[in-house]
CSV table of C-alpha atoms in Angstrom, one decimal:
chain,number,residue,atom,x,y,z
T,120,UNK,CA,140.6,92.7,68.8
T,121,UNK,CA,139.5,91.1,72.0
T,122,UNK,CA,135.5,90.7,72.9
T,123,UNK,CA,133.8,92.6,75.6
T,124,UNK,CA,131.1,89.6,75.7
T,125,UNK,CA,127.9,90.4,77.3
T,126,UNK,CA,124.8,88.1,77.7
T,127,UNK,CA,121.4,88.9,79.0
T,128,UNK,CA,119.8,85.8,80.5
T,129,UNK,CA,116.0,87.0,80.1
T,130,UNK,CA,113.3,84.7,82.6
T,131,UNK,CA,110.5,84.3,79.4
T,132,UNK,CA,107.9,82.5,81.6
T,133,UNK,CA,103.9,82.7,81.5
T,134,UNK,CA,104.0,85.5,84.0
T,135,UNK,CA,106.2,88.1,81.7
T,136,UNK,CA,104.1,87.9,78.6
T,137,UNK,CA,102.5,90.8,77.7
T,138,UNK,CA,103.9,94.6,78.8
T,139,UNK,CA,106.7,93.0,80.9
T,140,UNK,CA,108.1,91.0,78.0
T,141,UNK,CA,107.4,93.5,75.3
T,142,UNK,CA,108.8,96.3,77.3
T,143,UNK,CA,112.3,94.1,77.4
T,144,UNK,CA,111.8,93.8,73.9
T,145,UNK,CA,111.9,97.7,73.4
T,146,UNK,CA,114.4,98.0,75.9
T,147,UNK,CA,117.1,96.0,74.3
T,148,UNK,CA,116.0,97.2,71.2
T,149,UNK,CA,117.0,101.2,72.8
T,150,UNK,CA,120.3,99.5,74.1
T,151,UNK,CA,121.6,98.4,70.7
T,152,UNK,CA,120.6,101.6,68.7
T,153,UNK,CA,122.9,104.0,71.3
T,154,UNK,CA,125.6,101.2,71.6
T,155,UNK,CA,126.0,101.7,67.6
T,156,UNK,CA,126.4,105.5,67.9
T,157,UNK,CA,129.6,104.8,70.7
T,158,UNK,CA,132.7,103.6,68.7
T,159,UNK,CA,134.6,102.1,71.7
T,160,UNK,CA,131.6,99.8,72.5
T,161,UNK,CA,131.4,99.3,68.4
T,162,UNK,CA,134.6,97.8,68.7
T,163,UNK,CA,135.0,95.7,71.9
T,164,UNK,CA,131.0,94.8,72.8
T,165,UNK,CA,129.4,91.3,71.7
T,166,UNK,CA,126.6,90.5,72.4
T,167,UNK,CA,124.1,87.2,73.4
T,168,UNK,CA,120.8,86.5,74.5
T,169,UNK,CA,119.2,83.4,76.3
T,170,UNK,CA,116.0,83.2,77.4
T,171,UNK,CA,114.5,80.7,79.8
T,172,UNK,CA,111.2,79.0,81.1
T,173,UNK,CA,110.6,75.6,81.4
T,174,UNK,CA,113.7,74.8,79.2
T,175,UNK,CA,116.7,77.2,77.9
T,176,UNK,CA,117.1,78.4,74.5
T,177,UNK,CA,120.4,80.9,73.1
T,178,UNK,CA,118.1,82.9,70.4
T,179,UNK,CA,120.9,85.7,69.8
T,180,UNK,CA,124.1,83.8,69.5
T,181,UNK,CA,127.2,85.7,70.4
T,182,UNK,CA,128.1,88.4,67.8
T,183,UNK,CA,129.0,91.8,67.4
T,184,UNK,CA,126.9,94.8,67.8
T,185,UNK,CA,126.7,95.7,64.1
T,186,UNK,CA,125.6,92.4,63.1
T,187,UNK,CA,123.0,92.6,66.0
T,188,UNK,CA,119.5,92.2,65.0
T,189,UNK,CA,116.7,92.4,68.4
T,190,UNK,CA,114.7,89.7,68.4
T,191,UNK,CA,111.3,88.8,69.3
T,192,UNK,CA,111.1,87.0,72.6
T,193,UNK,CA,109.4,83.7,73.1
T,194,UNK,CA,106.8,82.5,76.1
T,195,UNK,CA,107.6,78.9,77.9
T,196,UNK,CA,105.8,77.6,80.8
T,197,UNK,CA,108.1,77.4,83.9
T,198,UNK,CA,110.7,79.4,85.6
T,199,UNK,CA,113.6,77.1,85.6
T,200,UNK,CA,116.3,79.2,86.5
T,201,UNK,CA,118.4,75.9,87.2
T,202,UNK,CA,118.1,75.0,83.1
T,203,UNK,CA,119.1,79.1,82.3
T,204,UNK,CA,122.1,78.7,84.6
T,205,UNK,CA,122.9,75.4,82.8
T,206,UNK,CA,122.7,76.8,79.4
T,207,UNK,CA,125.0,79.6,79.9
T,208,UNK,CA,127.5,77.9,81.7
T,209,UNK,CA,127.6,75.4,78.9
T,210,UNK,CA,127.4,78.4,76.3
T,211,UNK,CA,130.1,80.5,78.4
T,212,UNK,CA,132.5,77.5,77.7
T,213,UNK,CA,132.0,77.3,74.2
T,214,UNK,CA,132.0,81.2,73.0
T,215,UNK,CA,135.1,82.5,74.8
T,216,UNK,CA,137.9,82.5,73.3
T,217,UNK,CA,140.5,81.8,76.7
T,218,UNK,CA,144.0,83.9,77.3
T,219,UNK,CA,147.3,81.7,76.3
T,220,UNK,CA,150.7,82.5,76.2
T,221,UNK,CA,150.6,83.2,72.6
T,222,UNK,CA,147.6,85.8,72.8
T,223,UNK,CA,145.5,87.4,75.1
T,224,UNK,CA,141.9,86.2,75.2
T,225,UNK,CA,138.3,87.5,75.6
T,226,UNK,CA,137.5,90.4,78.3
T,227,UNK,CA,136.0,89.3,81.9
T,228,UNK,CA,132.2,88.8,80.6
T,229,UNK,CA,129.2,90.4,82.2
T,230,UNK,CA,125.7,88.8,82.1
T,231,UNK,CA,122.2,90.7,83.1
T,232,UNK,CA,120.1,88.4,84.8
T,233,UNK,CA,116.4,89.7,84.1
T,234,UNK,CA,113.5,87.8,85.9
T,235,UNK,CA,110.1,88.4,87.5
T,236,UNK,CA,109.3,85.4,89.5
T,237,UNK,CA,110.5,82.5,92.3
T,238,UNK,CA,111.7,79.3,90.4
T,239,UNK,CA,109.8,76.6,90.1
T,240,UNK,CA,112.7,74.1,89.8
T,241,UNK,CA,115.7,73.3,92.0
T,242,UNK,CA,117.7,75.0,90.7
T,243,UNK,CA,120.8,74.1,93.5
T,244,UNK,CA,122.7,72.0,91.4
T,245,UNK,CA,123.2,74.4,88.6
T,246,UNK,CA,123.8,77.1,91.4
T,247,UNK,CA,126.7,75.0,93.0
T,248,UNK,CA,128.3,74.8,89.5
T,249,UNK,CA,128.0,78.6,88.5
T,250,UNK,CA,130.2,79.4,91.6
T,251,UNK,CA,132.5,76.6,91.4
T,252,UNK,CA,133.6,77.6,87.6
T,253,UNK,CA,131.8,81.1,86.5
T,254,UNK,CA,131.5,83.2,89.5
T,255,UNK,CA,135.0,85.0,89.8
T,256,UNK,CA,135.3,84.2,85.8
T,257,UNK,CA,132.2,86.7,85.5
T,258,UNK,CA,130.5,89.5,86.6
T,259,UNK,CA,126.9,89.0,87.0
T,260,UNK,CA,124.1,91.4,87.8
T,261,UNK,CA,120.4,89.5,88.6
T,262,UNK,CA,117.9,91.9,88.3
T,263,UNK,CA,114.5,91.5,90.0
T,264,UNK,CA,111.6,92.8,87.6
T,265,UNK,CA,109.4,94.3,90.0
T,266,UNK,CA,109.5,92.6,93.9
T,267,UNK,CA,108.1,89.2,92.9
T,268,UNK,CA,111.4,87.6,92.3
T,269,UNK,CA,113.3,85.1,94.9
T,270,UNK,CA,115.9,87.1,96.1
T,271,UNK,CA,117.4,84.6,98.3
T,272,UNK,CA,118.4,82.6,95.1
T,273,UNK,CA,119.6,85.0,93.2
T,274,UNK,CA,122.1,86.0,95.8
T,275,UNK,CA,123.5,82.7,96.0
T,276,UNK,CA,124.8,83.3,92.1
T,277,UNK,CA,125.8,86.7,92.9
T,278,UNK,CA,126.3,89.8,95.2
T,279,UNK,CA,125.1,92.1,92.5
T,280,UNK,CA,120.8,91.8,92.9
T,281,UNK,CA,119.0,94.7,92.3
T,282,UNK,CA,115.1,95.6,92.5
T,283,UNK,CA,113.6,97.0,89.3
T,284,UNK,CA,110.6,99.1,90.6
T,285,UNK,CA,108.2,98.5,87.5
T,286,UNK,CA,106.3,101.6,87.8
T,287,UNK,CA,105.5,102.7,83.9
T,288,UNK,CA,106.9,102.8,80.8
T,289,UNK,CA,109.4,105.8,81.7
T,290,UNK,CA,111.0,103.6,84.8
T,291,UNK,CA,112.0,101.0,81.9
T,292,UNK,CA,113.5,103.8,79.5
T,293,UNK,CA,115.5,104.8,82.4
T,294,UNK,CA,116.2,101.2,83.6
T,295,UNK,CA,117.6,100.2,80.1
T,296,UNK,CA,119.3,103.8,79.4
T,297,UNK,CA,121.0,102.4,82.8
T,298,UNK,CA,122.2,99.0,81.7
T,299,UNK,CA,123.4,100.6,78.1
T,300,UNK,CA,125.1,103.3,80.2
T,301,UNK,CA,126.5,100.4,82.5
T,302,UNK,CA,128.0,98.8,79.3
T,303,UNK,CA,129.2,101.9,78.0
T,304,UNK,CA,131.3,102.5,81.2
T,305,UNK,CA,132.8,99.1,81.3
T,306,UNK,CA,134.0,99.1,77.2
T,307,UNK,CA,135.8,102.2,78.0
T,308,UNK,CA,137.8,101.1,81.4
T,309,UNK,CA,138.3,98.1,80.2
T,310,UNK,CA,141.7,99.1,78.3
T,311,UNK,CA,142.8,100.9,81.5
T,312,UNK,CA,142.1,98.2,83.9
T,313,UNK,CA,141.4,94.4,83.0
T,314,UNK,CA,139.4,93.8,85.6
T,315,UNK,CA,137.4,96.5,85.8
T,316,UNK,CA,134.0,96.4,86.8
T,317,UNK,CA,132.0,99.4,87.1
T,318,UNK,CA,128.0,100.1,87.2
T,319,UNK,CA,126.5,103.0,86.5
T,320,UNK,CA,124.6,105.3,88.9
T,321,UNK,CA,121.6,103.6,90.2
T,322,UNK,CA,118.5,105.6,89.9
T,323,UNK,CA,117.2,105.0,93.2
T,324,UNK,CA,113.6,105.9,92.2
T,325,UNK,CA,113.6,103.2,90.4
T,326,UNK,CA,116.4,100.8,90.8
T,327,UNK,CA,118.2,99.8,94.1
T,328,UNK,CA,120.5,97.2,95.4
T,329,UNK,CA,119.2,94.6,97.5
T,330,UNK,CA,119.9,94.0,100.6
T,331,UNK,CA,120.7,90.4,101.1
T,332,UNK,CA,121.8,89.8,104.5
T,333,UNK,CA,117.3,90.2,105.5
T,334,UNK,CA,116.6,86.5,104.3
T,335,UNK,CA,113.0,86.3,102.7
T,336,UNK,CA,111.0,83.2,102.9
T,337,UNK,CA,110.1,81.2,99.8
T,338,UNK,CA,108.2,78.4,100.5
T,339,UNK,CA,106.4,78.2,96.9
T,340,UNK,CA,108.8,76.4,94.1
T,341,UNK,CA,105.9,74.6,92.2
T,342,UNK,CA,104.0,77.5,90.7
T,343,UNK,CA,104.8,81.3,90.8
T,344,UNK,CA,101.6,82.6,93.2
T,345,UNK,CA,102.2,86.3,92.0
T,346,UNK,CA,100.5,85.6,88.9
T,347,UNK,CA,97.9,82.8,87.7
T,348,UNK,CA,98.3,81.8,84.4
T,349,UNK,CA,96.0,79.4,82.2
T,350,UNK,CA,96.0,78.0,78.9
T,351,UNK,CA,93.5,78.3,76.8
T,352,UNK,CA,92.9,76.9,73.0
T,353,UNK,CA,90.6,78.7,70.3
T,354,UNK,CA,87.6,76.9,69.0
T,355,UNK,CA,87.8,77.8,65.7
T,356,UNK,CA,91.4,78.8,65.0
T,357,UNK,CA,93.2,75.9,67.3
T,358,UNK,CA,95.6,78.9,68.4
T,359,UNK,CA,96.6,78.3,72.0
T,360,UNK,CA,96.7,81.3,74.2
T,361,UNK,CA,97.3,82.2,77.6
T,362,UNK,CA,94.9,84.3,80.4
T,363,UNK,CA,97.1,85.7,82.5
T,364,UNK,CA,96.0,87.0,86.4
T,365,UNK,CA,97.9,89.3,88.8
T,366,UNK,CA,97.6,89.0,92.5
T,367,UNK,CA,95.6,91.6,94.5
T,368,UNK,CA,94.8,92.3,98.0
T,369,UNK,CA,92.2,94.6,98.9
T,370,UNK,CA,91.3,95.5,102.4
T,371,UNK,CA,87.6,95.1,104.4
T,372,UNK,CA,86.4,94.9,107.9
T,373,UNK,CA,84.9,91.7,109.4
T,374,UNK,CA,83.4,92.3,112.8
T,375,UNK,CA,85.5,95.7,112.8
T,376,UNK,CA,88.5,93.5,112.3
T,377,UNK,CA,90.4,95.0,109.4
T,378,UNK,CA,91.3,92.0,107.0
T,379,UNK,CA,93.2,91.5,103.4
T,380,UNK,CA,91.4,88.8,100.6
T,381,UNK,CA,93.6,87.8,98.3
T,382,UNK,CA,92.6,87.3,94.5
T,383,UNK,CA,94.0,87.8,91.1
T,384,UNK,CA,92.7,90.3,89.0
T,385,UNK,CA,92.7,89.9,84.8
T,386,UNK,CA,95.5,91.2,83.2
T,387,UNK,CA,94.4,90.0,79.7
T,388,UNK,CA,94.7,87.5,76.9
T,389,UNK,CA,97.2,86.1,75.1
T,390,UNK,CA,98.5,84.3,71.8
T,391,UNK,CA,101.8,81.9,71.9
T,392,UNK,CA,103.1,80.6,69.2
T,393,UNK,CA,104.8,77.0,68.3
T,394,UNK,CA,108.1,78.4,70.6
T,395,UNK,CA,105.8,77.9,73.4
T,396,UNK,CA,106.1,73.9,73.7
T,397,UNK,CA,109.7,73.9,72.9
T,398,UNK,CA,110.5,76.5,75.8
T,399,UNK,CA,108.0,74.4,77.9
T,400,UNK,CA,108.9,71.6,81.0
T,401,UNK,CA,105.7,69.7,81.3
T,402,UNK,CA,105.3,69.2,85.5
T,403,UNK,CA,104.3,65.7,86.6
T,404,UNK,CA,101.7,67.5,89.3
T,405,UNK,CA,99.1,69.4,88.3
T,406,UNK,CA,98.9,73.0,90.2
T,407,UNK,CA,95.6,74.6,90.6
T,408,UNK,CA,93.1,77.5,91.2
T,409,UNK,CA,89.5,77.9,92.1
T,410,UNK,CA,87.9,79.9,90.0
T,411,UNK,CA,86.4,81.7,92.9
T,412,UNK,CA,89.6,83.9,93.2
T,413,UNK,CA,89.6,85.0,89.9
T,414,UNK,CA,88.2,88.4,88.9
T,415,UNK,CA,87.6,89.3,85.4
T,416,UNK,CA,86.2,87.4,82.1
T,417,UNK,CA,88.6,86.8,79.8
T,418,UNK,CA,87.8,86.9,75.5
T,419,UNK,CA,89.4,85.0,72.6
T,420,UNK,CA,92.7,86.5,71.4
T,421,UNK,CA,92.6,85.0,67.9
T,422,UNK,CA,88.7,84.9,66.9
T,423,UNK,CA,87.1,87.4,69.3
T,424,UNK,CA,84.6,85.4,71.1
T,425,UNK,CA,83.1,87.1,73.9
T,426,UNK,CA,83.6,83.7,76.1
T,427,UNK,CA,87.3,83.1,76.3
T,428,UNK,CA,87.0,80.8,79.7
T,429,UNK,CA,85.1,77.6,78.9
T,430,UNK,CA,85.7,74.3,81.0
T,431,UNK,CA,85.5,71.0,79.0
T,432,UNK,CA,85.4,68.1,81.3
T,433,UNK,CA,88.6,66.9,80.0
T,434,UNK,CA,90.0,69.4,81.8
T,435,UNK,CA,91.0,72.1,79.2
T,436,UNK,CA,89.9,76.1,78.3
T,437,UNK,CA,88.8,77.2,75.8
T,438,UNK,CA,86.6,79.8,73.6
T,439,UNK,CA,82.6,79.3,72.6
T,440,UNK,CA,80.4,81.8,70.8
T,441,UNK,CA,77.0,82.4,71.0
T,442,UNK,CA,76.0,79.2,69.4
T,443,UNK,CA,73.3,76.3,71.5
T,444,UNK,CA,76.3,73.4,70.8
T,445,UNK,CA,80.2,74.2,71.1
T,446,UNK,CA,82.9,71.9,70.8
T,447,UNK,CA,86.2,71.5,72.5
T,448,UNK,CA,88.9,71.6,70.6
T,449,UNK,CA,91.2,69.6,72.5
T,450,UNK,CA,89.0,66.8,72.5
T,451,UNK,CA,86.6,67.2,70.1
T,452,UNK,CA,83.5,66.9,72.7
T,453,UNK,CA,80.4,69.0,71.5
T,454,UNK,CA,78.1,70.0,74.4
T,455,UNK,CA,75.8,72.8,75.8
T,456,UNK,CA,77.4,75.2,78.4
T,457,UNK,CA,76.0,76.9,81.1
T,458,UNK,CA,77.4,79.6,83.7
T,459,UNK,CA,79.0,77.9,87.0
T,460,UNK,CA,81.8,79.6,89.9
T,461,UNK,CA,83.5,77.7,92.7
T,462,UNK,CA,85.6,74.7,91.1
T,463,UNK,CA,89.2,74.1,90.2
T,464,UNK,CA,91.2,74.2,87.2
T,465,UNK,CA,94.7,73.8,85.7
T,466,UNK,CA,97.1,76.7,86.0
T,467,UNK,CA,100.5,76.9,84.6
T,468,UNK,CA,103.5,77.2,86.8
T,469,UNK,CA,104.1,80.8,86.0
């Protein structure tokens, strides 16, 4: 029976954990459960999922949908789009089975491209090698998860970007109920028409094709300034977890000159688990934040300490109770804290 492969390349960087990450969990998890029910996808759809951050990691190899179990998704540091691209070209070339004289091969793959943010790599090289081998050999569709993503990039892999409007949790039940429609549509033309390629009907409420002949201006590829993201380690658990921060404007009047102040506003706290290093690219430059533009004080995730936003003078966060003396687990330095605002610290790159 020839394969109807499909592979979701999922951006898994600091600034999609929490309800962005754990709503793609659900979502995928809703896409398998209906694909079971349809008995032409049962018998043509595979399935594959690679996630990216700093580095790129298969965590669903290729296989059918009744063998399909969703997984958990991981958290790296980075949006390395260039390393994703990488890793399924490489995987692409090693999981198809190719058409020969003496049998035909796997169907015309599609990948959904899911990811929130601008890359913080260069990510040119791996670009230039998608289009030279995989572009007509595929049919990609990038999807931008809410409007923080670099749209100019993503149109250089394909002519298929669209905006997910991330309203609430209905606009991802219908986004999801989309892509399994989507897949649904092309298992059952495919017989008809080998190269058929069909999407569903947009819901334009929440889901619309970008325009990509208005060029946007990126001019941020270090760190991903929609969200601020720190790391943070426990005191008395050594758990590492991350704060994460969401840009906000709000509006005032200086001399009756209206004005817009940036900041990022809490979002919350975070555990990561060991899959957090291995998905991690550790940058040679440090990016950073004053803490003046952050609003909100953050608590432990794993012992519930009030304080989750210490400063050691070795540079790293983390968690003290209500004790006289706390110690820094990173370094082991015990010391008195007191309350201070206005300096810089380490972010991630988002």
């Amino acid at each position: 029976m020839r394969r109807l492969p499909i592979y979701f390349l999922i951006d898994v960087s600091e600034s999609m954990i929490g309800n962005p990450i754990a709503n793609v969990e659900k979502g995928i998890e809703s896409i398998i459960r209906e694909l079971k029910t349809n008995p032409v996808a049962l018998e043509t759809v595979w399935i594959s999922i690679i996630v990216f951050a700093g580095k790129a990691k298969t965590i669903i190899p290729l296989q059918d949908i009744i063998s399909f179990y969703p997984p958990k998704f991981p958290i790296g540091s980075g949006t390395s789009l260039g390393y994703g691209i990488e890793h399924l070209i490489t995987t692409l070339d090693t999981d198809l089975v190719k058409t020969t004289r003496e049998k035909k091969g796997d169907w015309k793959p599609i990948i959904f491209l899911f990811t929130d943010g601008v890359p913080t790599d260069d990510s040119s090289k791996a670009i230039n090698a998608w289009n030279i081998k995989w572009r007509n050999m595929a049919n990609m569709i990038a999807i931008s998860l809410g409007s923080g993503a670099d749209k100019n990039v993503l149109g250089q892999l394909t002519d298929n970007v669209l905006l997910f409007k991330d309203n609430d949790i209905n606009s991802y039940k219908v986004f999801f109920k989309w892509v399994t429609d989507s897949i649904k549509t092309n298992s059952q033309n495919i017989e008809k028409c080998e190269n058929a390629f069909e999407l569903d009907t947009l819901h334009k409420e929440h889901l619309e094709k970008i325009d990509l002949s208005k060029k946007e201006y990126n001019s941020n590829k270090k760190a991903d300034n929609n969200f601020v993201v720190l790391e943070g380690k426990c005191q008395n658990t050594k758990e590492k977890y991350l704060i994460k921060y969401k840009k906000n404007f709000k509006s005032k009047k200086f001399a009756g000159i209206p004005l817009k102040t940036k900041s990022y506003q809490l979002i919350g706290t975070f555990l990561v688990d060991d899959m957090y290093d291995k998905l991690s690219k550790v940058s040679q430059k440090k990016h950073q934040v004053n803490t003046d533009e952050l609003v909100g004080f953050p608590s432990c995730p794993s012992c519930g300490n009030q304080t989750g936003f210490a400063f050691c003078y070795c540079g790293q966060i983390h968690c003290i109770g209500q004790e006289k003396l706390n110690t820094c687990p990173s370094c082991g330095n015990t010391a008195e804290y007191t309350y201070s605002d206005n300096f810089k610290v380490n972010r991630k790159q988002g």
